Short mmCIF file of C-alpha atoms and ligand atoms in Angstrom, two decimals:
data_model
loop_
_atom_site.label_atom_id
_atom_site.label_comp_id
_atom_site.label_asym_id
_atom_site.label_seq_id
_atom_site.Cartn_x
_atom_site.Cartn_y
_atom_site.Cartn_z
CA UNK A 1 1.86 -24.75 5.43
CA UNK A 2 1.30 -21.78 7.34
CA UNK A 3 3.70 -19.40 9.47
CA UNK A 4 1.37 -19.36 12.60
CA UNK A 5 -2.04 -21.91 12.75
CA UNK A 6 -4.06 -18.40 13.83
CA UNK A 7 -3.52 -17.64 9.93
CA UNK A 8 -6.41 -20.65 9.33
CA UNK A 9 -7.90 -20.09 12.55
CA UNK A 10 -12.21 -21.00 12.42
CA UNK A 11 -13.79 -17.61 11.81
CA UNK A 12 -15.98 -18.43 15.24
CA UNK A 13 -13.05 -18.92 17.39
CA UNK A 14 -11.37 -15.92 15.33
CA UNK A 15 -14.22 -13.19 16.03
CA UNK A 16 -13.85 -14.87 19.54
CA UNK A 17 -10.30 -13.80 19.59
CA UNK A 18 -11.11 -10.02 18.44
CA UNK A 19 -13.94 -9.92 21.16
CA UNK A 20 -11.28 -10.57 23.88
CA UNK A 21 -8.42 -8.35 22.17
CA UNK A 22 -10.64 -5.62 21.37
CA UNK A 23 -11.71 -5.19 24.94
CA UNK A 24 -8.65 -5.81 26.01
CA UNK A 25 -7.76 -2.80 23.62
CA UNK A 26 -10.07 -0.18 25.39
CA UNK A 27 -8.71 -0.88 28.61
CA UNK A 28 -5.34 -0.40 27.28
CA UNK A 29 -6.03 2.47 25.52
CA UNK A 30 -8.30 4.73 27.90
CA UNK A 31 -4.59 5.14 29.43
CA UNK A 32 -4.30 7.79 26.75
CA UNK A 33 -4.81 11.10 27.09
CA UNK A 34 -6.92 11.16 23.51
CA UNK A 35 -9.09 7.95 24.23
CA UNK A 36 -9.54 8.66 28.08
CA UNK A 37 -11.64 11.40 26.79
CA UNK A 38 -13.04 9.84 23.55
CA UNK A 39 -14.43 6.41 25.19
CA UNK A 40 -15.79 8.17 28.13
CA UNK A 41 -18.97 6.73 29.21
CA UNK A 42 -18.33 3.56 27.36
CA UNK A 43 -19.31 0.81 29.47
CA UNK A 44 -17.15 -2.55 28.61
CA UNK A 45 -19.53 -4.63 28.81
CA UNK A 46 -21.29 -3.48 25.35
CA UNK A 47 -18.36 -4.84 23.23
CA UNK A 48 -19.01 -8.53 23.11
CA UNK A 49 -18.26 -9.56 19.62
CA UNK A 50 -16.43 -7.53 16.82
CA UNK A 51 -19.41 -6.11 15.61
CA UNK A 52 -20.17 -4.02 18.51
CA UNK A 53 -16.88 -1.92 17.40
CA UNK A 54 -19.19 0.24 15.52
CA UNK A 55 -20.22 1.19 19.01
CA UNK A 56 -16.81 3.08 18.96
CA UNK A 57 -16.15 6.57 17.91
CA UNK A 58 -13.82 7.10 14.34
CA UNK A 59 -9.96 8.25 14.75
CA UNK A 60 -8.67 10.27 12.03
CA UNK A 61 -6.06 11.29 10.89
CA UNK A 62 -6.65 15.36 11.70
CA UNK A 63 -7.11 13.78 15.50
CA UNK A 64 -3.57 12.28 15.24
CA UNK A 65 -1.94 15.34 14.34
CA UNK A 66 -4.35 17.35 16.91
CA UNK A 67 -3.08 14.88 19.59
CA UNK A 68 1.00 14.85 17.96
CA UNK A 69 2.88 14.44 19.83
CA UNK A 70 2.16 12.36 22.87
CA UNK A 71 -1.70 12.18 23.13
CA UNK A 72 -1.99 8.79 22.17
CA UNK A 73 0.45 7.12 24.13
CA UNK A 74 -1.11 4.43 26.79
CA UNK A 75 1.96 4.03 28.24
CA UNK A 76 5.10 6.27 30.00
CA UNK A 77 7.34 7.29 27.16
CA UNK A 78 10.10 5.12 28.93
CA UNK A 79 8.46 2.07 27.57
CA UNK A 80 8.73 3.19 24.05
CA UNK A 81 11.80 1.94 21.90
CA UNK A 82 11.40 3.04 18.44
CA UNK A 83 9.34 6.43 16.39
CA UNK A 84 8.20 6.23 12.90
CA UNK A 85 6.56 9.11 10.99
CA UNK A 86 4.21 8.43 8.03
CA UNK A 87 5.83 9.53 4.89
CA UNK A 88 3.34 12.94 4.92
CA UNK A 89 1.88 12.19 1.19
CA UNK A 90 -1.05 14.05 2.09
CA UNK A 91 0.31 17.09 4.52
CA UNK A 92 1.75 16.87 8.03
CA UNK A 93 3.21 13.92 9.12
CA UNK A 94 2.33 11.74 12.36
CA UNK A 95 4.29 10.08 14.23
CA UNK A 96 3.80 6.77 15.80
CA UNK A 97 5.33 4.74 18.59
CA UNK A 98 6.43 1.56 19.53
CA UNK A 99 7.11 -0.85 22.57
CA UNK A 100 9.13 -3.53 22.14
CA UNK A 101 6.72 -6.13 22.16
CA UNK A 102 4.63 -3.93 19.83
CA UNK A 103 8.16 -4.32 17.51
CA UNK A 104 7.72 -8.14 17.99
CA UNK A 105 4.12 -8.21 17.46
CA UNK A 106 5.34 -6.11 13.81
CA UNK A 107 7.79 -8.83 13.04
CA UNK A 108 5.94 -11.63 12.93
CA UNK A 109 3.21 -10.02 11.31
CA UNK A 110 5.96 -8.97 8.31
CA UNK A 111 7.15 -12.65 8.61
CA UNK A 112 3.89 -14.49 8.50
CA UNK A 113 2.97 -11.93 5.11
CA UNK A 114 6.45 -13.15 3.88
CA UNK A 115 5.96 -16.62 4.24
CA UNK A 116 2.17 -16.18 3.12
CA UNK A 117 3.53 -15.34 -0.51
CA UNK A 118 6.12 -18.11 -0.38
CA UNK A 119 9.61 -16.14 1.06
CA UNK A 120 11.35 -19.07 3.29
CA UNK A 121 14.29 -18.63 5.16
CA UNK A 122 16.38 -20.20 2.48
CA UNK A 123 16.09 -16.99 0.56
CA UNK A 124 17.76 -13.58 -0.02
CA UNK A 125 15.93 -10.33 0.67
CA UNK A 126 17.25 -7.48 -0.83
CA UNK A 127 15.16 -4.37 0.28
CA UNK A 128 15.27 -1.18 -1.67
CA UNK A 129 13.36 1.31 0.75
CA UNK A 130 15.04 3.85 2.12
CA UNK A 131 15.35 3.73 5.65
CA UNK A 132 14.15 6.58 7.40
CA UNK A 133 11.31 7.38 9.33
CA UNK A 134 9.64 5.21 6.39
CA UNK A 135 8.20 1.96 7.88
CA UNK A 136 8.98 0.06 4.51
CA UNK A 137 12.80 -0.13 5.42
CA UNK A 138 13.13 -1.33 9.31
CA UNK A 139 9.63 -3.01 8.77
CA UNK A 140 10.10 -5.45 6.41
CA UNK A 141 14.27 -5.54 7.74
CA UNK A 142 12.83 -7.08 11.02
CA UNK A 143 9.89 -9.17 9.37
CA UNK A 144 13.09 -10.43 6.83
CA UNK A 145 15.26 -11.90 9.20
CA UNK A 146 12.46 -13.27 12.09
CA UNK A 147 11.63 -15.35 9.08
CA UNK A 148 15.45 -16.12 8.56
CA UNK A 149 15.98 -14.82 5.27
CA UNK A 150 19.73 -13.27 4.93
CA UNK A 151 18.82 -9.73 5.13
CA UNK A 152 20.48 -6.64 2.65
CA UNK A 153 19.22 -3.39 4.40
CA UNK A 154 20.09 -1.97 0.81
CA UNK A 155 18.13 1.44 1.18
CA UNK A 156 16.72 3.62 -1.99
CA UNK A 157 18.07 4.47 -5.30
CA UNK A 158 21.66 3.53 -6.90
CA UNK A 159 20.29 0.99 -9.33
CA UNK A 160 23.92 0.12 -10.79
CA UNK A 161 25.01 -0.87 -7.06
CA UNK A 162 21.43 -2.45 -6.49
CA UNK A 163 22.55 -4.90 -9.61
CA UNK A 164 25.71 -5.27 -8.37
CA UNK A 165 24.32 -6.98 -4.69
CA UNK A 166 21.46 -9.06 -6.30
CA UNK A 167 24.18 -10.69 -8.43
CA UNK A 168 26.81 -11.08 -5.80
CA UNK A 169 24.47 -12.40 -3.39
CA UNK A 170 21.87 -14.19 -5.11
CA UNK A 171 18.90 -12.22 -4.18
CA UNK A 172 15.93 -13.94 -4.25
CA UNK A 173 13.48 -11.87 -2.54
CA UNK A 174 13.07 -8.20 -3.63
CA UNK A 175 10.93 -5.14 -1.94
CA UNK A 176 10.75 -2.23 -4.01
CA UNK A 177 7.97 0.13 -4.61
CA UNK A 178 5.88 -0.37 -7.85
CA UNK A 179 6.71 2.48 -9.38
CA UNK A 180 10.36 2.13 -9.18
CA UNK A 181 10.07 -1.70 -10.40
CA UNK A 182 8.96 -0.47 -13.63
CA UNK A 183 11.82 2.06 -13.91
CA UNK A 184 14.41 -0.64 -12.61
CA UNK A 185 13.65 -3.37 -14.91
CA UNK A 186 14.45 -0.80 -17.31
CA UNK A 187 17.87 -0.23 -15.51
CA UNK A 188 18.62 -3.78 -15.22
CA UNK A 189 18.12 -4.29 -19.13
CA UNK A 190 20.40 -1.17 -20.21
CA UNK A 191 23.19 -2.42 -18.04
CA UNK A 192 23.57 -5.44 -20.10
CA UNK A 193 21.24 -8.02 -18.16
CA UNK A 194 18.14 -10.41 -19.25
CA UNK A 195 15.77 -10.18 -16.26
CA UNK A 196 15.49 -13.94 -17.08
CA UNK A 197 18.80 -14.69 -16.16
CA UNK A 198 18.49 -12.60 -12.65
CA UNK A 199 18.50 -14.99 -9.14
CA UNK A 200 15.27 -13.50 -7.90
CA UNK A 201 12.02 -14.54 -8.27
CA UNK A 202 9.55 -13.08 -5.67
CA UNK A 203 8.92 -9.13 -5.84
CA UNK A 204 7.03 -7.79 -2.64
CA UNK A 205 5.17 -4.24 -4.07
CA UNK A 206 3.15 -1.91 -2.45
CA UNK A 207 3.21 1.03 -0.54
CA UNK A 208 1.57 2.99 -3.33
CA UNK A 209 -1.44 2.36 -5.54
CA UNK A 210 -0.66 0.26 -8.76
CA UNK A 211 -3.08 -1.62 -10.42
CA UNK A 212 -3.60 -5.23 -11.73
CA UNK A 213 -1.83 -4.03 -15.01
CA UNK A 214 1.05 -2.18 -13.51
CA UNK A 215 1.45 -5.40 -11.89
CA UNK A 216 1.04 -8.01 -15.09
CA UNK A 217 3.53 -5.41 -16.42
CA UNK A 218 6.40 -5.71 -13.85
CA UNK A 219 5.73 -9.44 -13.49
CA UNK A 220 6.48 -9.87 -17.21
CA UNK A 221 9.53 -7.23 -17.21
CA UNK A 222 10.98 -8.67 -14.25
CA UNK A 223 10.34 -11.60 -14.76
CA UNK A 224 9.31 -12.22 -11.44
CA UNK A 225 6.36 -12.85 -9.18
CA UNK A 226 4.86 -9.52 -7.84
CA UNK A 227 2.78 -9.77 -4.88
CA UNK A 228 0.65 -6.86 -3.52
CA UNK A 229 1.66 -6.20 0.20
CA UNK A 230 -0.17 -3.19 2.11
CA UNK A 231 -0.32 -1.38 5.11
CA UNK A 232 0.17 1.78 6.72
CA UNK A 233 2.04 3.42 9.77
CA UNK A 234 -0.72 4.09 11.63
CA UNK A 235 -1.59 0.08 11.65
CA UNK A 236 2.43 -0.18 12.17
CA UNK A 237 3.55 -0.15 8.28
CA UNK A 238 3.64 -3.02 5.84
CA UNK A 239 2.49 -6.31 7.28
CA UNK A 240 -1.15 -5.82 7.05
CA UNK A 241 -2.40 -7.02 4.51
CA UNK A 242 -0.78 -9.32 2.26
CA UNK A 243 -1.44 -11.70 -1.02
CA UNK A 244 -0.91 -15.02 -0.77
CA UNK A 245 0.55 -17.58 -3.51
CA UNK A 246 -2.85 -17.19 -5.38
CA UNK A 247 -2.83 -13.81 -5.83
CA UNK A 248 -6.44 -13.32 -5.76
CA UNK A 249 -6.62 -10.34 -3.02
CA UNK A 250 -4.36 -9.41 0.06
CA UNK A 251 -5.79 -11.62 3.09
CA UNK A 252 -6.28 -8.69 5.83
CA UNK A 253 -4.49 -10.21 9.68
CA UNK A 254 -7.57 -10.46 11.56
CA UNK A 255 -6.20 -11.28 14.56
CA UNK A 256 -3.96 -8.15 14.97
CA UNK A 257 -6.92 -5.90 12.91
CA UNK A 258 -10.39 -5.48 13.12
CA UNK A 259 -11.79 -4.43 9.62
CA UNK A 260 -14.38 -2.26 8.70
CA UNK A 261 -15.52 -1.01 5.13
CA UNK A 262 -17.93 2.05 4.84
CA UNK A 263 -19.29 4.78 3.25
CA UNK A 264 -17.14 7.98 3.18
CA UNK A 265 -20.15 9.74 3.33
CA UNK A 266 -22.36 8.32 5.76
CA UNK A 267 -19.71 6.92 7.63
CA UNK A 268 -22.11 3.00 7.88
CA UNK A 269 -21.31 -0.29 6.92
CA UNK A 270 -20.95 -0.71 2.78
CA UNK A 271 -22.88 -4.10 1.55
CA UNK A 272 -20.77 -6.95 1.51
CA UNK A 273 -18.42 -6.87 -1.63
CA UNK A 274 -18.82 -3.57 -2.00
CA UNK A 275 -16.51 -0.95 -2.11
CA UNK A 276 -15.60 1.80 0.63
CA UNK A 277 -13.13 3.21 2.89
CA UNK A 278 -11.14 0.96 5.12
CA UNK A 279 -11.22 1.24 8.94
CA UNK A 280 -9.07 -0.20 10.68
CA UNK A 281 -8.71 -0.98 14.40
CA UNK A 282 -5.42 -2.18 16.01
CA UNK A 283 -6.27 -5.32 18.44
CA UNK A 284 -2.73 -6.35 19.58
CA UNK A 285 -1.01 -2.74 19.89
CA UNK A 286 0.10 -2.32 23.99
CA UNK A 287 1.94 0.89 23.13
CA UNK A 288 0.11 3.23 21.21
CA UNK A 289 -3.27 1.33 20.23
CA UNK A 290 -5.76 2.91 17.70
CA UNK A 291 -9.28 2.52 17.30
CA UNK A 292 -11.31 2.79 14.22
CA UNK A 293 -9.13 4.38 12.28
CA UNK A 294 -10.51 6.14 9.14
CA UNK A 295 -7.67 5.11 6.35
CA UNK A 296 -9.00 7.00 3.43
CA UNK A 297 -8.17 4.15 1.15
CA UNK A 298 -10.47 2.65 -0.98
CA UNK A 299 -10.64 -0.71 -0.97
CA UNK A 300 -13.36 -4.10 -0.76
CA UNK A 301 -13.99 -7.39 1.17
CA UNK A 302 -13.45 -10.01 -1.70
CA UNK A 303 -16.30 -12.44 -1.02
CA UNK A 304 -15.83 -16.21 -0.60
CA UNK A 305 -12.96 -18.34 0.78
CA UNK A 306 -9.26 -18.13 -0.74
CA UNK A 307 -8.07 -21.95 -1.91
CA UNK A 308 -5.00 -21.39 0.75
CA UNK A 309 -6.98 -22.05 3.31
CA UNK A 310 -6.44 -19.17 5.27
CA UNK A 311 -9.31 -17.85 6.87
CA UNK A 312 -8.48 -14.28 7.53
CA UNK A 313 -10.86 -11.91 5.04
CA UNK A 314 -8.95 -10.29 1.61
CA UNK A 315 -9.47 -6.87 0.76
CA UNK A 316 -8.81 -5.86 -3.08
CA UNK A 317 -6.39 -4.09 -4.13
CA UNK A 318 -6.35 -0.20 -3.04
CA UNK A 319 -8.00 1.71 -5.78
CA UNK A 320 -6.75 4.93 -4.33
CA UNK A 321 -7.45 7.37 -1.06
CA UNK A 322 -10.36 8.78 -0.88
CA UNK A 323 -8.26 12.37 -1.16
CA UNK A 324 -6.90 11.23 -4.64
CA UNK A 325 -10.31 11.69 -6.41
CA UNK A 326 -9.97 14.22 -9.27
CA UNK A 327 -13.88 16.39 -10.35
CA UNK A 328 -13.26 17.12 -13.75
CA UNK A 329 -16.25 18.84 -15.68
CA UNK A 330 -18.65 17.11 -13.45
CA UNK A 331 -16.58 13.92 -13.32
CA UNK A 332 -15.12 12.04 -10.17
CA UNK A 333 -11.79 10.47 -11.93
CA UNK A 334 -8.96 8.44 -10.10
CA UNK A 335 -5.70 7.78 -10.95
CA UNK A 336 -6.04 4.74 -11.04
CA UNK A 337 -8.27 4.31 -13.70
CA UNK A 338 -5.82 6.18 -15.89
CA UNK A 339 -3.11 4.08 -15.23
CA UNK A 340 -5.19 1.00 -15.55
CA UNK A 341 -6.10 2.34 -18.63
CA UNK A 342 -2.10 3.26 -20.13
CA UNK A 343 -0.65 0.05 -18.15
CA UNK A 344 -2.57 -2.19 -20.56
CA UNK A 345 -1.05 -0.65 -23.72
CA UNK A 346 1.83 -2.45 -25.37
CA UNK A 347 3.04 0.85 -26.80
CA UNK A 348 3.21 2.75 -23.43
CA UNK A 349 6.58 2.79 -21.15
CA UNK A 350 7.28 3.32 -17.61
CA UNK A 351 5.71 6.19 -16.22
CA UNK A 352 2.96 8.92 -16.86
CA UNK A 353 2.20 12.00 -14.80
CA UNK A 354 -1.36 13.77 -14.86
CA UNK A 355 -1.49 17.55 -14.52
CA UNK A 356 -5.04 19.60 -14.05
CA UNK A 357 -4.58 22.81 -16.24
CA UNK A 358 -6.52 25.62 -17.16
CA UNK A 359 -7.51 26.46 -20.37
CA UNK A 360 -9.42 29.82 -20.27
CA UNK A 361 -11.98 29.44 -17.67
CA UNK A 362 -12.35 25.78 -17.70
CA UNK A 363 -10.36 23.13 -16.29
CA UNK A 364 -8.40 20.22 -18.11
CA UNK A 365 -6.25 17.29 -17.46
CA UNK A 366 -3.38 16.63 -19.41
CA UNK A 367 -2.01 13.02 -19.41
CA UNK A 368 2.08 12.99 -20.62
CA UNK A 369 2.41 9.25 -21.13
CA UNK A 370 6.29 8.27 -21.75
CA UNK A 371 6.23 5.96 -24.66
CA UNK A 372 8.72 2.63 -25.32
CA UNK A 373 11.42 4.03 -27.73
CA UNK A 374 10.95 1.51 -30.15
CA UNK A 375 7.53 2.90 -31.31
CA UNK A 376 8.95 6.89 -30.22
CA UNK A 377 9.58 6.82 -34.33
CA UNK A 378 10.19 9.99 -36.56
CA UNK A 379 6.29 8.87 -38.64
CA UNK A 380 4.66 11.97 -36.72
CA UNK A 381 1.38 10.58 -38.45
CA UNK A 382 1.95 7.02 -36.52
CA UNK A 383 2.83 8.88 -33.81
CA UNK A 384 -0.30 11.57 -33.57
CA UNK A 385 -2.50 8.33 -34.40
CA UNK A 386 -0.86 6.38 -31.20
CA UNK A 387 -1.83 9.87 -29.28
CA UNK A 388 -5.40 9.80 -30.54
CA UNK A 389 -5.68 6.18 -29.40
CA UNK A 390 -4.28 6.72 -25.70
CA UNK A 391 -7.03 9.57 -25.31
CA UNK A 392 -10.09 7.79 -27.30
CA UNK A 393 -9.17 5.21 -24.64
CA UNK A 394 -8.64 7.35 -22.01
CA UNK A 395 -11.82 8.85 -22.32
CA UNK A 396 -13.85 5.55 -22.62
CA UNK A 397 -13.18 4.70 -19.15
CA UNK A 398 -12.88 8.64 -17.48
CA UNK A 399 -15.59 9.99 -19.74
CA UNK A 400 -13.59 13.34 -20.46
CA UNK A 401 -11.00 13.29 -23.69
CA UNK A 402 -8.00 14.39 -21.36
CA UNK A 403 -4.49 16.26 -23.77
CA UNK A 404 -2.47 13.89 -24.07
CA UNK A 405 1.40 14.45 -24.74
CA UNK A 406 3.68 11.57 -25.62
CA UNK A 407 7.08 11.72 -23.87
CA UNK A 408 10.45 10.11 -24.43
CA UNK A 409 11.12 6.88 -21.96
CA UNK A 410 12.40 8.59 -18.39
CA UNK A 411 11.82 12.31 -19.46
CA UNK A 412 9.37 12.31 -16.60
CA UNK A 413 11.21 13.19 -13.16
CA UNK A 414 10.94 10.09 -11.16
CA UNK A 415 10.06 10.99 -7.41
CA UNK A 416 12.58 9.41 -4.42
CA UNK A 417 10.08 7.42 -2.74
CA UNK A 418 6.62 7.12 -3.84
CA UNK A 419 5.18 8.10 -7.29
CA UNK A 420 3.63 11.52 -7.62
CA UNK A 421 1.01 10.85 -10.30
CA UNK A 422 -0.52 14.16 -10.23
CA UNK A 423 -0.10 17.50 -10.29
CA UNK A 424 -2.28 20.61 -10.01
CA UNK A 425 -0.90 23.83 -12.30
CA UNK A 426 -4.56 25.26 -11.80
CA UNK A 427 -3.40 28.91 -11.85
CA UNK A 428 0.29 28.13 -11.84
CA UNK A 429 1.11 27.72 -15.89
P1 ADP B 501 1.64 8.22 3.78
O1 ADP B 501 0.19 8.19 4.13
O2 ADP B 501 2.28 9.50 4.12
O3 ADP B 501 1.96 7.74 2.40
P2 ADP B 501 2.54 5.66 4.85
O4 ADP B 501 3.97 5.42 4.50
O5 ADP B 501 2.08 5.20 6.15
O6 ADP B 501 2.30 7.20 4.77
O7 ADP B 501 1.71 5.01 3.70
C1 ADP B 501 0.51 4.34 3.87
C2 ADP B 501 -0.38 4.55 2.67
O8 ADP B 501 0.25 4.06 1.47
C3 ADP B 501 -1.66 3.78 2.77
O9 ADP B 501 -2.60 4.46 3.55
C4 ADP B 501 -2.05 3.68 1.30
O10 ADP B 501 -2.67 4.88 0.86
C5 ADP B 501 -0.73 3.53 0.60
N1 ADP B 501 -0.46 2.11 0.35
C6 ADP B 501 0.29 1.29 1.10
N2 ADP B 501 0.33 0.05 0.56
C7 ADP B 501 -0.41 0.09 -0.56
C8 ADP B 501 -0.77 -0.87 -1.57
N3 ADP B 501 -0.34 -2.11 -1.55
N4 ADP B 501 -1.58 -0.44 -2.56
C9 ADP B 501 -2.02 0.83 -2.60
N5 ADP B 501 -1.71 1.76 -1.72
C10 ADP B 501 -0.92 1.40 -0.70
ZN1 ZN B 502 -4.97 -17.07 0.18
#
């Protein structure tokens, strides 16, 4: 039923296990140049249970570019096989390394979140990252086949040869970013095909923040199952958190992660449930181990048990980093509320891009929504009433009536890897 019995593990024995890692962790990682200064003066003995991580000082992301490109390293760069560099969304990229046991301890993480959503090794994965410095390519390559699936290292972009190798060989499995699963079901339909009649049936999505709608709307073009899968180079890519048949919440690998939820702010412990910024600590990381990580997503703990049985905590669904957060006329926005908002109308296509503009001295956002072609008609009346709708809606759930421009189906540059969903022309128009 499950990849590995630690997935069901009993929470005491569990926390047990995190005790022992995490100490295990310090030692390792006050080998570091970084750390050896950071945890000086911690004594060992304090860290007893899981709990006592708060003990610990943060890591953030400025101190892993401070630090680039060595200072983390716990071990003699001899022992390290393999570099990966996040994909720099937010500024200057870091890069992190990996033993080959910390490549192992990857794998079966990706296979375990695989198998968690119901991959076996009876099927095909076809995986449409591209596969660079990008831990979505050789990350969920090596999770693919240590679970046995037959393995197509297919990379990014070409949809028509994409078709062409999920039809030849019978592709079961797919990985492809959310944003480019809404513009390839498109594809797939203008080349002739009825997503119904396609082999696959399990899409793995993530790397980028979609919401529950985005999702409903893929499963139902696709015709597939879409399950959320997230993680992050700095916790070693995809593979740490993961949704399981239910789809109820990604259930977080406790016993390669300690995780922590708090207040941007104040930097202490949100109330159960309730919603912060992920930490993250890595608890079975030899190589390059991190502690306390500050992710700058946004996520929560969803409360109560899953019916899998697995006993490792979900988080929600990522409603965005913490760096994403828009102030408009007084306003904290995300982008995620707007495309929560435009996913759930029938009317609306593929993609949307939100630009901040300046109109005299104040500032404004301007939504450019790409509408289905079947309601972008020549009635400009039904069409300037279908505009007036998207921003009355709009502005019920942002509380500011954003411009809103109506755009032919893929008029709106799609970006190589993951979706740029806004764009600042403050000053530039
Ligand atoms: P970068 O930070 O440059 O994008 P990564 O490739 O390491 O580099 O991407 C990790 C980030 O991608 C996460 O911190 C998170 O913001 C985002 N992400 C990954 N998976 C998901 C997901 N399932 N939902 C939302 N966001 C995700
Ligand atoms: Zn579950």
């Amino acid at each position: 039923m499950y990849y590995d019995p630690v997935e069901a593990m009993d929470r005491v024995a569990l926390e047990q296990l995190q005790a022992e890692r995490l100490r295990e962790t310090i030692e390792i990682a006050r080998r570091s140049p970084f750390y050896a200064e950071r945890l000086k003066g911690l004594n060992p003995d304090e860290i007893r249970t899981p709990a006592d991580v708060v003990k610990l000082p943060f890591t953030t992301k400025d101190d892993l570019r401070n630090q680039y490109p060595h200072g983390l390293l716990a071990r003699p760069l001899d022992d390290f096989v393999r570099l990966h560099a996040s994909s720099g969304t937010t500024g200057t990229p870091v890069a992190i390394f990996y033993t080959q046991k910390d490549l192992d301890t990857w794998a079966d993480l990706m296979a375990r979140s695989m198998y968690c959503c119901g991959c076996r090794r009876s099927d095909v994965l076809q995986n449409t990252s591209g596969y660079g410095l990008f831990t979505g390519g050789l990350g969920i390559h090596y999770g693919s086949e240590r679970l046995g699936m037959l393995t197509i290292p297919a990379g990014a972009g070409n949809t028509k040869r994409q078709i062409k190798m999920i039809l030849d060989h019978q592709v079961t499995v797919l990985h492809i970013i959310p944003s480019f699963a809404l513009y390839f079901a498109q594809k797939v339909r203008e080349a002739g095909y009825d997503p119904e009649d396609m082999p696959w049936r399990i899409a793995l999505i993530g790397a980028e923040p979609h919401t529950e709608q985005a999702r409903a709307k893929i499963e139902e073009l696709m015709h597939i199952k879409a399950y959320n899968s997230y993680g992050l180079s700095e916790m070693n890519g995809p593979g740490v958190a993961f949704e399981c048949v239910h789809q109820k919440g990604m259930h977080l690998w406790e016993d390669a992660y300690i995780a922590e939820i708090i207040n941007p702010e104040t930097g202490e412990h949100v109330a159960e449930g309730e919603v912060g910024e992920l930490v993250m600590t890595t608890l079975k990381r030899e190589g390059m181990p991190i502690i306390r990580y500050r992710t700058r997503d946004l996520t929560r703990f969803i409360p109560g048990k899953c019916e899998c049985g697995r006993t490792h905590r979900r988080i929600d669904r990522i409603t965005g980093r913490a760096d994403d957060m828009m102030i408009l006329k007084g306003v904290n926005i995300y982008p995620m509320q707007i495309e929560q908002c435009l996913m759930a109308m029938p009317e609306v296509g593929q993609n949307y891009l939100i630009e901040l503009i300046r109109e005299g001295v104040s500032d404004q956002m301007r939504v450019k929504v790409e509408i289905k072609d079947e309601y972008f008609v020549e009635d400009m009346r039904a069409l300037q009433g279908l505009q007036k709708r998207i921003a009355k809606n709009l502005c019920s759930e942002i509380l500011v009536t954003p411009r809103v421009e109506l755009c032919q189906s893929e008029s709106i540059p799609k970006a190589e890897g993951k979706a740029v969903r806004v764009v600042d022309l403050r000053g530039k128009e």
